[in-house]
Coordinates of C-alpha atoms in Angstrom, one line a residue:
X1 CA 0.0 0.0 0.0
X2 CA 2.2 2.8 -1.3
X3 CA 1.5 6.3 -0.1
X4 CA 0.1 5.7 3.4
X5 CA 1.5 8.5 5.6
X6 CA 0.6 7.5 9.1
X7 CA 2.2 4.7 11.2
X8 CA -1.0 3.9 13.0
X9 CA -2.8 3.5 9.7
X10 CA -0.1 1.2 8.4
X11 CA -0.6 -1.0 11.4
X12 CA -4.3 -1.1 10.8
X13 CA -3.9 -1.7 7.0
X14 CA -1.6 -4.6 7.7
X15 CA -4.6 -6.5 9.1
X16 CA -6.4 -6.0 5.8
X17 CA -3.4 -7.2 3.9
X18 CA -2.7 -10.2 6.1
X19 CA -4.9 -12.6 4.1
X20 CA -3.4 -11.9 0.7
X21 CA -1.3 -15.1 0.6
X22 CA -3.4 -17.9 2.0
X23 CA -1.1 -20.7 2.8
X24 CA 0.0 -23.6 5.0
X25 CA -3.0 -25.8 4.4
X26 CA -5.3 -23.4 6.2
X27 CA -8.9 -24.3 5.8
X28 CA -11.8 -22.0 5.2
X29 CA -15.2 -23.4 6.0
X30 CA -13.5 -26.8 6.1
X31 CA -12.2 -26.5 2.5
X32 CA -8.4 -26.4 2.1
X33 CA -7.1 -23.4 0.2
X34 CA -3.8 -23.7 -1.6
X35 CA -0.9 -21.4 -1.3
X36 CA -0.9 -18.5 -3.7
X37 CA -2.4 -15.1 -4.3
X38 CA -6.0 -14.3 -3.4
X39 CA -6.7 -11.1 -5.4
X40 CA -9.9 -9.9 -3.5
X41 CA -7.8 -9.3 -0.4
X42 CA -5.3 -7.0 -2.1
X43 CA -5.7 -3.5 -0.9
X44 CA -4.2 -0.2 -2.2
X45 CA -4.6 0.7 -5.8
X46 CA -6.8 -1.9 -7.5
X47 CA -9.3 -2.0 -10.3
X48 CA -7.2 -1.3 -13.4
X49 CA -4.1 -2.0 -11.4
X50 CA -0.5 -1.6 -12.4
X51 CA 0.5 -4.4 -14.7
X52 CA -3.0 -4.7 -16.2
X53 CA -2.9 -1.9 -18.9
X54 CA 0.7 -1.3 -19.9
X55 CA 0.8 -3.8 -22.8
X56 CA -2.5 -2.5 -24.2
X57 CA -1.3 1.1 -24.0
X58 CA 1.9 0.1 -25.9
X59 CA -0.2 -1.4 -28.7
X60 CA -2.4 1.8 -28.7
X61 CA 0.8 3.8 -29.0
X62 CA 2.1 1.8 -32.0
X63 CA 3.8 -1.2 -30.7
X64 CA 3.3 -4.2 -33.0
X65 CA 3.5 -8.0 -32.4
X66 CA 4.5 -10.5 -35.0
X67 CA 2.5 -13.6 -34.3
X68 CA 4.7 -15.5 -36.9
X69 CA 7.7 -15.0 -34.6
X70 CA 6.3 -17.5 -32.1
X71 CA 4.9 -21.0 -32.5
X72 CA 1.3 -21.9 -31.8
X73 CA 1.4 -23.0 -28.2
X74 CA -2.2 -24.4 -27.8
X75 CA -5.3 -25.0 -29.8
X76 CA -8.9 -24.5 -28.5
X77 CA -12.4 -24.5 -29.9
X78 CA -13.1 -21.0 -28.6
X79 CA -10.9 -18.2 -27.2
X80 CA -12.6 -15.4 -25.3
X81 CA -10.7 -12.1 -24.7
X82 CA -12.0 -10.6 -21.5
X83 CA -12.9 -12.4 -18.3
X84 CA -15.6 -10.0 -17.1
X85 CA -19.3 -10.9 -16.8
X86 CA -19.8 -10.8 -20.6
X87 CA -16.8 -13.0 -21.4
X88 CA -17.7 -15.5 -18.7
X89 CA -21.3 -15.5 -19.9
X90 CA -20.1 -16.1 -23.4
X91 CA -18.3 -19.2 -22.2
X92 CA -21.5 -20.3 -20.3
X93 CA -23.7 -19.9 -23.4
X94 CA -21.2 -21.7 -25.7
X95 CA -20.7 -24.6 -23.3
X96 CA -24.5 -25.0 -23.2
X97 CA -24.4 -25.5 -27.0
X98 CA -21.2 -27.5 -27.2
X99 CA -20.3 -29.0 -23.7
X100 CA -17.2 -30.8 -24.9
X101 CA -15.5 -27.8 -26.5
X102 CA -12.3 -26.5 -25.1
X103 CA -12.5 -22.8 -24.1
X104 CA -9.7 -20.4 -23.1
X105 CA -10.6 -17.1 -21.4
X106 CA -7.9 -14.5 -21.3
X107 CA -8.0 -11.5 -19.0
X108 CA -5.4 -8.7 -18.5
X109 CA -6.2 -8.4 -14.7
X110 CA -5.0 -10.6 -11.9
X111 CA -8.7 -11.4 -11.0
X112 CA -11.7 -12.4 -13.0
X113 CA -15.0 -10.4 -13.2
X114 CA -13.9 -7.3 -15.0
X115 CA -15.7 -4.3 -13.4
X116 CA -17.6 -6.8 -11.1
X117 CA -14.8 -6.6 -8.6
X118 CA -14.8 -8.1 -5.1
X119 CA -12.8 -6.5 -2.2
X120 CA -12.3 -8.2 1.1
X121 CA -10.9 -7.0 4.5
X122 CA -10.2 -8.7 7.8
X123 CA -10.9 -6.1 10.5
X124 CA -10.1 -7.3 14.0
X125 CA -11.1 -10.8 13.1
X126 CA -14.3 -9.8 11.2
X127 CA -14.5 -10.5 7.5
X128 CA -15.9 -7.6 5.5
X129 CA -16.9 -7.9 1.8
X130 CA -17.4 -5.0 -0.5
X131 CA -18.0 -4.2 -4.2
X132 CA -15.3 -2.5 -6.1
X133 CA -17.3 -2.0 -9.3
X134 CA -20.7 -3.2 -10.6
X135 CA -23.0 -2.7 -7.6
X136 CA -26.3 -4.5 -8.2
X137 CA -28.7 -6.4 -10.4
X138 CA -30.6 -3.3 -11.5
X139 CA -34.3 -3.7 -12.0
X140 CA -34.3 -7.4 -13.0
X141 CA -38.1 -7.7 -13.3
X142 CA -38.4 -4.6 -15.4
X143 CA -35.4 -4.6 -17.7
X144 CA -33.8 -8.0 -17.8
X145 CA -34.4 -10.0 -21.0
X146 CA -35.5 -13.6 -21.0
X147 CA -31.8 -14.5 -21.8
X148 CA -30.2 -12.5 -19.0
X149 CA -32.8 -13.6 -16.4
X150 CA -32.4 -17.2 -17.7
X151 CA -28.7 -17.0 -16.9
X152 CA -29.3 -15.8 -13.4
X153 CA -31.8 -18.6 -12.8
X154 CA -29.5 -21.1 -14.4
X155 CA -26.8 -20.1 -11.9
X156 CA -29.2 -20.4 -9.0
X157 CA -29.9 -16.7 -8.4
X158 CA -33.5 -16.1 -7.3
X159 CA -34.0 -12.3 -7.2
X160 CA -36.9 -12.7 -4.8
X161 CA -34.4 -13.8 -2.1
X162 CA -33.2 -10.2 -1.8
X163 CA -36.5 -9.1 -0.4
X164 CA -35.4 -10.6 2.9
X165 CA -31.6 -10.4 2.4
X166 CA -31.7 -6.7 2.0
X167 CA -33.0 -5.0 5.2
X168 CA -34.9 -2.1 3.7
X169 CA -35.8 -0.6 7.0
X170 CA -32.4 -0.9 8.7
X171 CA -31.1 2.6 8.4
X172 CA -34.5 4.2 9.1
X173 CA -34.8 2.1 12.3
X174 CA -31.2 3.1 13.1
X175 CA -32.4 6.7 13.0
X176 CA -30.0 7.7 10.2
X177 CA -30.5 9.3 6.9
X178 CA -28.9 11.3 4.1
X179 CA -27.1 14.7 4.4
X180 CA -25.3 17.3 2.3
X181 CA -21.8 18.4 3.2
X182 CA -20.6 21.8 2.2
X183 CA -16.8 21.9 2.0
X184 CA -15.0 25.1 3.0
X185 CA -13.0 26.4 0.0
X186 CA -15.8 25.5 -2.3
X187 CA -18.5 27.0 -0.1
X188 CA -18.1 29.5 2.8
X189 CA -17.6 27.0 5.6
X190 CA -17.6 23.3 6.5
X191 CA -21.3 22.5 7.2
X192 CA -23.2 19.3 7.4
X193 CA -26.9 19.6 6.7
X194 CA -29.1 16.6 7.3
X195 CA -31.9 15.9 4.8
X196 CA -35.4 15.4 6.0
X197 CA -36.4 11.8 6.9
X198 CA -37.7 9.9 3.8
X199 CA -40.2 7.1 3.8
X200 CA -39.1 3.8 2.2
X201 CA -35.7 2.8 1.0
X202 CA -33.1 5.5 0.1
X203 CA -29.7 4.3 -0.9
X204 CA -28.3 7.2 -2.9
X205 CA -27.2 10.5 -1.2
X206 CA -28.1 12.3 -4.4
X207 CA -31.5 10.7 -4.9
X208 CA -34.1 13.3 -5.8
X209 CA -36.3 14.5 -3.0
X210 CA -39.9 13.1 -2.9
X211 CA -42.6 15.3 -4.3
X212 CA -44.7 17.1 -1.8
X213 CA -41.9 17.8 0.6
X214 CA -42.7 20.5 3.2
X215 CA -41.6 23.9 1.7
X216 CA -41.1 25.6 5.1
X217 CA -38.9 22.7 6.3
X218 CA -37.0 23.0 3.0
X219 CA -36.6 26.7 3.5
X220 CA -35.2 26.2 7.0
X221 CA -32.7 23.6 5.7
X222 CA -31.6 25.8 2.8
X223 CA -31.1 28.6 5.2
X224 CA -28.3 26.5 6.7
X225 CA -26.4 26.3 3.4
X226 CA -23.1 28.4 3.7
X227 CA -24.0 30.3 0.6
X228 CA -25.0 33.9 -0.2
X229 CA -28.6 35.0 0.6
X230 CA -29.3 35.4 -3.1
X231 CA -28.1 31.9 -3.9
X232 CA -30.2 30.4 -1.1
X233 CA -33.3 32.2 -2.4
X234 CA -32.7 31.0 -5.9
X235 CA -32.2 27.4 -4.8
X236 CA -35.5 27.5 -2.8
X237 CA -37.3 28.8 -5.9
X238 CA -35.8 26.2 -8.3
X239 CA -36.7 23.4 -5.9
X240 CA -40.2 24.4 -4.9
X241 CA -41.7 26.6 -7.6
X242 CA -44.4 25.0 -9.8
X243 CA -43.8 27.6 -12.6
X244 CA -43.6 26.0 -16.0
X245 CA -40.3 27.5 -17.4
X246 CA -40.8 26.0 -20.9
X247 CA -44.4 25.8 -21.8
X248 CA -44.8 23.0 -24.3
X249 CA -47.8 21.2 -25.7
X250 CA -46.2 17.8 -25.8
X251 CA -43.1 15.9 -24.5
X252 CA -41.8 16.0 -28.1
X253 CA -42.1 19.7 -28.3
X254 CA -40.4 20.1 -24.9
X255 CA -37.5 17.8 -25.9
X256 CA -36.8 19.9 -28.9
X257 CA -35.4 22.3 -26.3
X258 CA -34.2 20.1 -23.5
X259 CA -32.4 17.5 -25.6
X260 CA -30.0 20.1 -26.9
X261 CA -29.1 22.2 -23.9
X262 CA -27.2 21.0 -20.8
X263 CA -28.9 20.9 -17.4
X264 CA -26.5 23.7 -16.4
X265 CA -27.7 25.9 -19.3
X266 CA -31.3 25.0 -18.5
X267 CA -30.8 26.4 -15.0
X268 CA -29.0 29.5 -16.3
X269 CA -31.5 30.3 -19.0
X270 CA -34.8 29.4 -17.5
X271 CA -34.1 29.9 -13.8
X272 CA -31.5 32.7 -13.9
X273 CA -29.2 30.6 -11.7
X274 CA -25.8 32.0 -10.8
X275 CA -22.6 30.0 -10.9
X276 CA -22.7 29.8 -7.1
X277 CA -26.1 28.0 -7.4
X278 CA -24.8 25.7 -10.2
X279 CA -22.0 24.6 -7.9
X280 CA -24.5 22.9 -5.6
X281 CA -25.8 20.7 -8.5
X282 CA -22.6 20.4 -10.7
X283 CA -21.6 16.9 -9.6
X284 CA -25.1 15.3 -9.2
X285 CA -24.9 13.2 -12.4
X286 CA -21.4 11.9 -12.0
X287 CA -22.3 8.6 -10.4
X288 CA -24.5 7.7 -13.4
X289 CA -22.9 9.6 -16.3
X290 CA -19.3 10.2 -15.3
X291 CA -19.7 14.0 -16.0
X292 CA -21.4 16.9 -14.3
X293 CA -24.4 19.0 -15.3
X294 CA -22.4 20.9 -17.9
X295 CA -22.2 17.8 -20.2
X296 CA -25.6 16.1 -19.6
X297 CA -28.8 17.2 -21.3
X298 CA -31.6 18.9 -19.4
X299 CA -33.9 16.1 -20.6
X300 CA -31.8 13.4 -18.9
X301 CA -31.6 15.4 -15.6
X302 CA -35.2 16.5 -15.5
X303 CA -36.5 13.0 -16.3
X304 CA -34.4 11.8 -13.4
X305 CA -36.1 14.2 -11.0
X306 CA -33.6 17.0 -10.7
X307 CA -34.8 20.4 -9.4
X308 CA -36.4 22.9 -11.8
X309 CA -38.9 20.6 -13.4
X310 CA -41.7 20.6 -10.9
X311 CA -43.9 22.8 -13.2
X312 CA -43.0 21.2 -16.5
X313 CA -46.5 20.1 -17.5
X314 CA -45.4 18.2 -20.7
X315 CA -42.9 16.2 -18.7
X316 CA -45.3 15.1 -16.0
X317 CA -48.1 14.3 -18.5
X318 CA -45.6 12.0 -20.3
X319 CA -44.6 10.4 -17.0
X320 CA -48.3 9.9 -16.0
X321 CA -48.9 8.2 -19.4
X322 CA -46.4 5.6 -18.7
X323 CA -43.1 7.1 -19.6
X324 CA -41.8 7.5 -16.1
X325 CA -40.0 4.2 -15.8
X326 CA -40.3 1.4 -13.2
X327 CA -40.7 1.4 -9.5
X328 CA -38.4 -1.5 -8.5
X329 CA -36.5 -1.0 -5.3
X330 CA -32.7 -1.0 -5.5
X331 CA -32.3 -4.1 -3.3
X332 CA -30.9 -6.8 -5.7
X333 CA -27.4 -6.7 -4.2
X334 CA -24.9 -9.3 -3.1
X335 CA -22.4 -8.1 -0.4
X336 CA -19.8 -7.9 -3.2
X337 CA -22.2 -6.5 -5.8
X338 CA -22.2 -8.4 -9.1
X339 CA -18.9 -10.0 -8.3
X340 CA -21.0 -12.9 -7.0
X341 CA -22.5 -13.3 -10.4
X342 CA -18.9 -13.6 -11.8
X343 CA -18.0 -16.0 -9.1
X344 CA -21.0 -18.2 -9.8
X345 CA -20.2 -18.2 -13.4
X346 CA -16.6 -19.3 -12.7
X347 CA -17.8 -22.0 -10.3
X348 CA -20.1 -23.2 -13.0
X349 CA -17.4 -23.2 -15.6
X350 CA -14.6 -24.6 -13.4
X351 CA -16.4 -26.6 -10.7
X352 CA -13.3 -27.4 -8.7
X353 CA -12.6 -23.7 -8.2
X354 CA -15.0 -23.3 -5.3
X355 CA -17.5 -25.5 -3.2
X356 CA -21.2 -25.0 -3.0
X357 CA -24.1 -24.5 -5.5
X358 CA -26.3 -21.7 -4.2
X359 CA -26.5 -17.9 -4.2
X360 CA -26.1 -18.0 -0.4
X361 CA -23.0 -20.1 -0.2
X362 CA -21.2 -18.2 -3.0
X363 CA -20.8 -15.2 -0.7
X364 CA -18.2 -16.8 1.5
X365 CA -17.1 -19.6 -0.7
X366 CA -13.3 -19.9 -0.7
X367 CA -11.9 -19.7 -4.3
X368 CA -8.8 -21.7 -5.3
X369 CA -7.3 -19.6 -8.1
X370 CA -4.7 -22.3 -8.8
X371 CA -7.5 -24.4 -10.4
X372 CA -8.6 -21.7 -13.0
X373 CA -6.0 -22.6 -15.6
X374 CA -5.5 -26.2 -14.9
X375 CA -4.6 -28.2 -18.1
X376 CA -7.4 -30.7 -17.4
X377 CA -10.2 -28.1 -17.5
X378 CA -12.6 -27.9 -20.4
X379 CA -12.7 -24.2 -19.6
X380 CA -9.5 -22.5 -18.7
X381 CA -9.3 -18.9 -17.3
X382 CA -5.9 -17.4 -17.8
X383 CA -5.3 -14.1 -15.8
X384 CA -2.6 -11.5 -16.2
X385 CA -2.8 -12.1 -20.0
X386 CA -3.3 -9.2 -22.3
X387 CA -4.5 -9.8 -25.9
X388 CA -2.3 -7.8 -28.3
X389 CA -3.1 -9.4 -31.7
X390 CA -6.1 -11.2 -33.2
X391 CA -6.4 -12.4 -36.8
X392 CA -8.4 -14.7 -39.0
X393 CA -6.3 -17.4 -40.6
X394 CA -8.3 -19.5 -43.1
X395 CA -11.1 -21.2 -41.1
X396 CA -9.4 -20.5 -37.8
X397 CA -8.6 -17.5 -35.5
X398 CA -5.2 -16.9 -34.0
X399 CA -4.8 -14.8 -30.8
X400 CA -1.6 -13.4 -29.5
X401 CA -1.3 -12.4 -25.9
X402 CA 1.4 -11.1 -23.6
X403 CA 2.0 -12.7 -20.2
X404 CA 5.0 -12.0 -18.1
X405 CA 6.4 -9.9 -20.9
X406 CA 6.4 -12.8 -23.4
X407 CA 4.2 -13.2 -26.5
X408 CA 2.2 -16.4 -26.7
X409 CA 0.2 -17.5 -29.7
X410 CA -2.9 -19.7 -29.6
X411 CA -5.4 -21.0 -32.2
X412 CA -9.1 -21.6 -32.1
X413 CA -12.1 -22.3 -34.4
X414 CA -13.6 -19.0 -33.3
X415 CA -13.1 -16.1 -30.9
X416 CA -15.2 -13.6 -28.9
X417 CA -13.8 -10.2 -28.1
X418 CA -15.4 -9.3 -24.8
X419 CA -12.9 -6.6 -24.1
X420 CA -13.1 -2.8 -24.4
X421 CA -14.6 -2.0 -27.8
X422 CA -12.3 1.0 -28.3
X423 CA -9.3 -1.4 -28.2
X424 CA -10.5 -3.7 -30.9
X425 CA -9.2 -1.7 -33.9
X426 CA -5.7 -1.8 -32.3
X427 CA -5.5 -5.5 -31.8
X428 CA -7.8 -7.0 -34.5
X429 CA -6.5 -7.3 -38.0
X430 CA -8.8 -6.5 -40.9
X431 CA -11.4 -4.3 -39.1
X432 CA -13.3 -2.3 -41.8
X433 CA -12.7 1.5 -41.6
X434 CA -16.3 2.3 -40.8
X435 CA -16.4 -0.3 -38.0
X436 CA -13.1 0.9 -36.5
X437 CA -14.5 4.4 -36.4
X438 CA -17.7 3.2 -34.7
X439 CA -15.7 1.1 -32.2
X440 CA -13.5 4.1 -31.3
X441 CA -16.5 6.2 -30.5
X442 CA -17.3 4.0 -27.4
X443 CA -15.2 6.1 -25.1
X444 CA -15.6 4.7 -21.6
X445 CA -16.2 6.8 -18.5
X446 CA -13.4 6.9 -15.9
X447 CA -14.5 6.5 -12.3
X448 CA -13.2 5.2 -9.0
X449 CA -15.0 3.1 -6.4
X450 CA -13.3 3.2 -3.0
X451 CA -13.9 0.9 -0.1
X452 CA -12.9 2.2 3.3
X453 CA -12.9 -0.6 6.0
X454 CA -13.9 1.0 9.3
X455 CA -13.7 -0.5 12.8
X456 CA -17.1 0.9 13.7
X457 CA -19.7 3.5 12.5
X458 CA -20.3 5.3 15.7
X459 CA -19.6 8.7 14.3
X460 CA -22.1 8.2 11.5
X461 CA -24.7 7.1 14.0
X462 CA -24.0 10.0 16.3
X463 CA -24.4 12.4 13.4
X464 CA -27.6 10.6 12.3
X465 CA -26.3 9.9 8.8
X466 CA -25.6 6.9 6.6
X467 CA -24.9 8.7 3.3
X468 CA -23.5 12.1 2.4
X469 CA -23.7 14.2 -0.8
X470 CA -20.5 16.2 -1.0
X471 CA -20.9 18.8 -3.8
X472 CA -17.5 20.3 -4.7
X473 CA -15.6 17.6 -2.9
X474 CA -13.2 15.1 -4.4
X475 CA -15.7 12.4 -3.3
X476 CA -19.1 13.6 -4.3
X477 CA -20.8 10.8 -2.4
X478 CA -20.0 8.7 0.7
X479 CA -22.3 6.1 2.1
X480 CA -22.3 3.1 4.5
X481 CA -22.6 -0.3 3.0
X482 CA -25.9 -1.8 1.9
X483 CA -27.6 -3.7 4.7
X484 CA -27.4 -7.1 3.2
X485 CA -27.0 -10.4 5.1
X486 CA -26.8 -13.5 2.9
X487 CA -25.7 -17.1 3.7
X488 CA -23.0 -17.0 6.4
X489 CA -22.3 -13.3 5.8
X490 CA -24.0 -10.8 8.2
X491 CA -24.3 -7.1 7.9
X492 CA -23.0 -4.8 10.7
X493 CA -26.0 -4.6 13.0
X494 CA -24.8 -2.0 15.6
X495 CA -22.6 1.1 15.4
X496 CA -19.9 -0.9 17.2
X497 CA -19.5 -3.4 14.4
X498 CA -16.9 -3.0 11.6
X499 CA -18.4 -1.8 8.3
X500 CA -17.3 -0.6 4.8
X501 CA -17.9 2.9 3.7
X502 CA -18.1 3.5 -0.1
X503 CA -16.7 6.6 -1.7
X504 CA -17.0 7.7 -5.3
X505 CA -14.5 9.8 -7.3
X506 CA -15.1 10.8 -10.9
X507 CA -12.3 12.7 -12.6
X508 CA -13.7 15.4 -15.0
X509 CA -12.8 18.6 -16.8
X510 CA -16.0 20.6 -16.3
X511 CA -17.1 24.0 -17.6
X512 CA -14.5 24.4 -20.3
X513 CA -16.6 23.6 -23.3
X514 CA -15.8 19.9 -23.5
X515 CA -18.4 17.2 -24.4
X516 CA -18.8 13.9 -22.7
X517 CA -16.2 12.0 -24.7
X518 CA -13.7 14.7 -24.4
X519 CA -14.2 14.9 -20.6
X520 CA -13.8 11.2 -20.4
X521 CA -10.4 11.3 -22.1
X522 CA -9.3 14.3 -20.0
X523 CA -10.4 12.6 -16.8
X524 CA -8.6 9.4 -17.7
X525 CA -5.4 11.3 -18.2
X526 CA -5.9 12.8 -14.7
X527 CA -6.6 9.5 -13.2
X528 CA -3.4 7.8 -14.4
X529 CA -1.3 10.5 -12.7
X530 CA -2.9 9.9 -9.3
X531 CA -1.2 7.7 -6.7
X532 CA -2.7 5.8 -3.9
X533 CA -1.2 8.4 -1.6
X534 CA -3.2 11.1 -3.4
X535 CA -6.4 9.3 -2.7
X536 CA -5.5 8.5 0.9
X537 CA -4.6 12.1 1.7
X538 CA -8.0 13.3 0.4
X539 CA -10.0 10.5 2.0
X540 CA -8.4 11.4 5.3
X541 CA -9.2 15.1 4.8
X542 CA -12.8 14.8 3.7
X543 CA -13.9 12.0 6.0
X544 CA -12.4 13.9 8.9
X545 CA -14.2 17.1 8.0
X546 CA -17.5 15.3 7.6
X547 CA -17.3 12.8 10.4
X548 CA -14.9 14.5 12.9
X549 CA -17.7 16.3 14.7
X550 CA -19.2 12.8 15.5
X551 CA -15.9 11.6 17.1
X552 CA -14.3 10.0 14.0
X553 CA -10.5 9.7 14.2
X554 CA -9.0 8.5 10.9
X555 CA -5.9 6.7 12.3
X556 CA -8.0 4.9 14.9
X557 CA -11.1 4.1 13.0
X558 CA -9.9 3.2 9.5
X559 CA -8.5 -0.3 9.1
X560 CA -7.8 -0.4 5.4
X561 CA -8.5 1.2 2.0
X562 CA -9.0 -0.3 -1.5
X563 CA -9.1 2.2 -4.4
X564 CA -10.7 0.6 -7.4
X565 CA -9.5 2.7 -10.3
X566 CA -11.4 2.2 -13.5
X567 CA -9.8 4.4 -16.1
X568 CA -12.2 2.7 -18.6
X569 CA -15.3 2.3 -16.5
X570 CA -18.9 2.7 -17.7
X571 CA -19.5 1.8 -21.4
X572 CA -20.4 4.8 -23.4
X573 CA -24.2 5.5 -23.3
X574 CA -25.5 7.8 -26.0
X575 CA -26.9 11.1 -24.7
X576 CA -29.0 13.6 -26.6
X577 CA -26.7 16.5 -25.9
X578 CA -23.9 14.7 -27.8
X579 CA -25.4 12.0 -30.0
X580 CA -27.9 12.0 -32.8
X581 CA -30.2 8.9 -32.3
X582 CA -30.3 8.0 -36.0
X583 CA -26.5 8.1 -36.3
X584 CA -26.0 6.2 -33.0
X585 CA -28.3 3.4 -34.2
X586 CA -26.2 2.9 -37.3
X587 CA -23.0 3.2 -35.2
X588 CA -24.0 0.6 -32.7
X589 CA -25.0 -1.9 -35.4
X590 CA -21.8 -1.3 -37.3
X591 CA -19.5 -1.6 -34.3
X592 CA -20.7 -5.1 -33.2
X593 CA -20.5 -6.8 -36.6
X594 CA -18.5 -10.1 -36.7
X595 CA -15.1 -9.9 -38.3
X596 CA -14.5 -13.3 -40.0
X597 CA -14.8 -15.9 -37.2
X598 CA -14.5 -13.2 -34.5
X599 CA -17.6 -11.8 -32.7
X600 CA -17.9 -8.9 -30.3
X601 CA -19.4 -8.9 -26.9
X602 CA -19.1 -6.8 -23.6
X603 CA -21.7 -4.2 -22.5
X604 CA -19.9 -1.8 -24.9
X605 CA -21.5 -3.7 -27.8
X606 CA -24.9 -2.8 -26.3
X607 CA -23.7 0.8 -25.6
X608 CA -25.0 0.7 -22.1
X609 CA -23.3 0.1 -18.7
X610 CA -25.5 -2.6 -17.2
X611 CA -24.9 -6.3 -16.4
X612 CA -27.9 -7.5 -18.3
X613 CA -26.5 -5.8 -21.4
X614 CA -23.2 -7.5 -21.0
X615 CA -25.0 -10.9 -20.7
X616 CA -27.3 -10.2 -23.7
X617 CA -24.4 -9.2 -25.9
X618 CA -22.5 -12.4 -24.9
X619 CA -25.5 -14.4 -26.0
X620 CA -25.7 -12.6 -29.3
X621 CA -22.0 -13.1 -29.9
X622 CA -22.2 -16.9 -29.2
X623 CA -25.3 -17.2 -31.4
X624 CA -23.4 -15.6 -34.3
X625 CA -20.6 -18.1 -33.8
X626 CA -23.1 -21.0 -33.8
X627 CA -24.4 -19.7 -37.1
X628 CA -20.9 -20.0 -38.6
X629 CA -20.5 -23.7 -37.9

């Protein structure tokens, strides 16, 4: 863990690192675990970790690999590039069609799962499990296809089980809620302002306030904001007025305006909001879109319930007519997020990798990484292996990958590229020009998911909070872990219990005229310059400012930190401010076309950052291969 500056914190962090090498025949739940690395317990800078991206960046920068310079080392029926949920799902679907085929899955990271990353800590003898990427199964009943839901059921995941696993009343009964923190330097002073109690489940510090909130109570709360009197008055007007700022006869007429202006410009033009007011809202979309309100359309933000749309009659008429989305609670969550889906896929593909067979036992099932690439497996998962060259050769496909600095060449009847779409033109021979251009347009959003293992959450309880919106801070949201108990894993029931706090960081370049793609590229450049020490310093500062009044002491209360850096995070999702729908439809279809005997998967191929999209695209890619046989 480079960059830790306090001796006391190093001592605490050592506990979190202690389980990295599991050895000596130690048994977990009665199952022996072999010596060797156990990636989920690595702390420090993770996600796209050092060693995972350098070979790919070299190819991007012009380095070439001659596959003819090395012999064919192995032959498979199918090679899959990318061991995330889409790549693992592709193997699952292919094996269902051809159970005797030999499959090789290559991944550049030292762990499988892609963005579905699992983080573990051992805090004073208590095992904590957190998500370092993909959080949850989002709206399975409303948005999951028959294919993606079928995969979940085939693995043994019954989404109804989360109705009891996720304690939806826990934080309400613990008398905690959301709050907004105003950071001195951005605002006039360090001030924590609790939000009013909310009925039902609230898991997002930036979740829009329920309609019908008491205006006088809101006024009193806004009066606590360390901002100018004029700014406070304008915020109250924006958040409570039922004035229709853009009279329109229909949602189509309204969208002719709101599709083509940012939410920031909407507040400026139609509410006369000052830059001070905009600072309060600037970071609200970052968790979903990877940029602030200057680069997301007014349509997107207003449809999501952001302030200023209370009186937009056309918007509310459309919502009432059925355009308002679904009402599924955000409860479909394993303790490690969708890493459990990846783990269940791996257990299905490589049965000897872990014991058990249910969605409950997967949570604490010990994984033997030494089994993943065993020569006797029908499906082999090879980590720390970066694909650098893919080509069609007659009726076969050859894939070259770099592992330990050496080029290795393998052959297969077909291949699936379940990697980042924007890398495909660099590694795949013979990509048509129009397809290469379309693939390059899928610029992924950089973002960072941080897990802070805490020895207790007494300070949070004393302050009456479980989540904090931090506009203007480095970490725009902080929240305590989801209250999920599943199998042998139990959530922290009292403030004295160890718990994980989740922090979000999104590097952006706002308010300088850059669009979404340009901000993603600029943010990625920023992110690669940041060390773990940079993150630790700012985590220490902002958590102390927010929680210090509740008795929080960083060196005493923090046991470990894992920073999951995703320089290429969310798949690019088209947005009306930047993308023409007709152009995007053609672009999406063009980008995912097969190239010879090579098909394309990943959520990128569906142009949306959701697990079900990754699964559906894997199924499409395997169906295309089946049609080639």
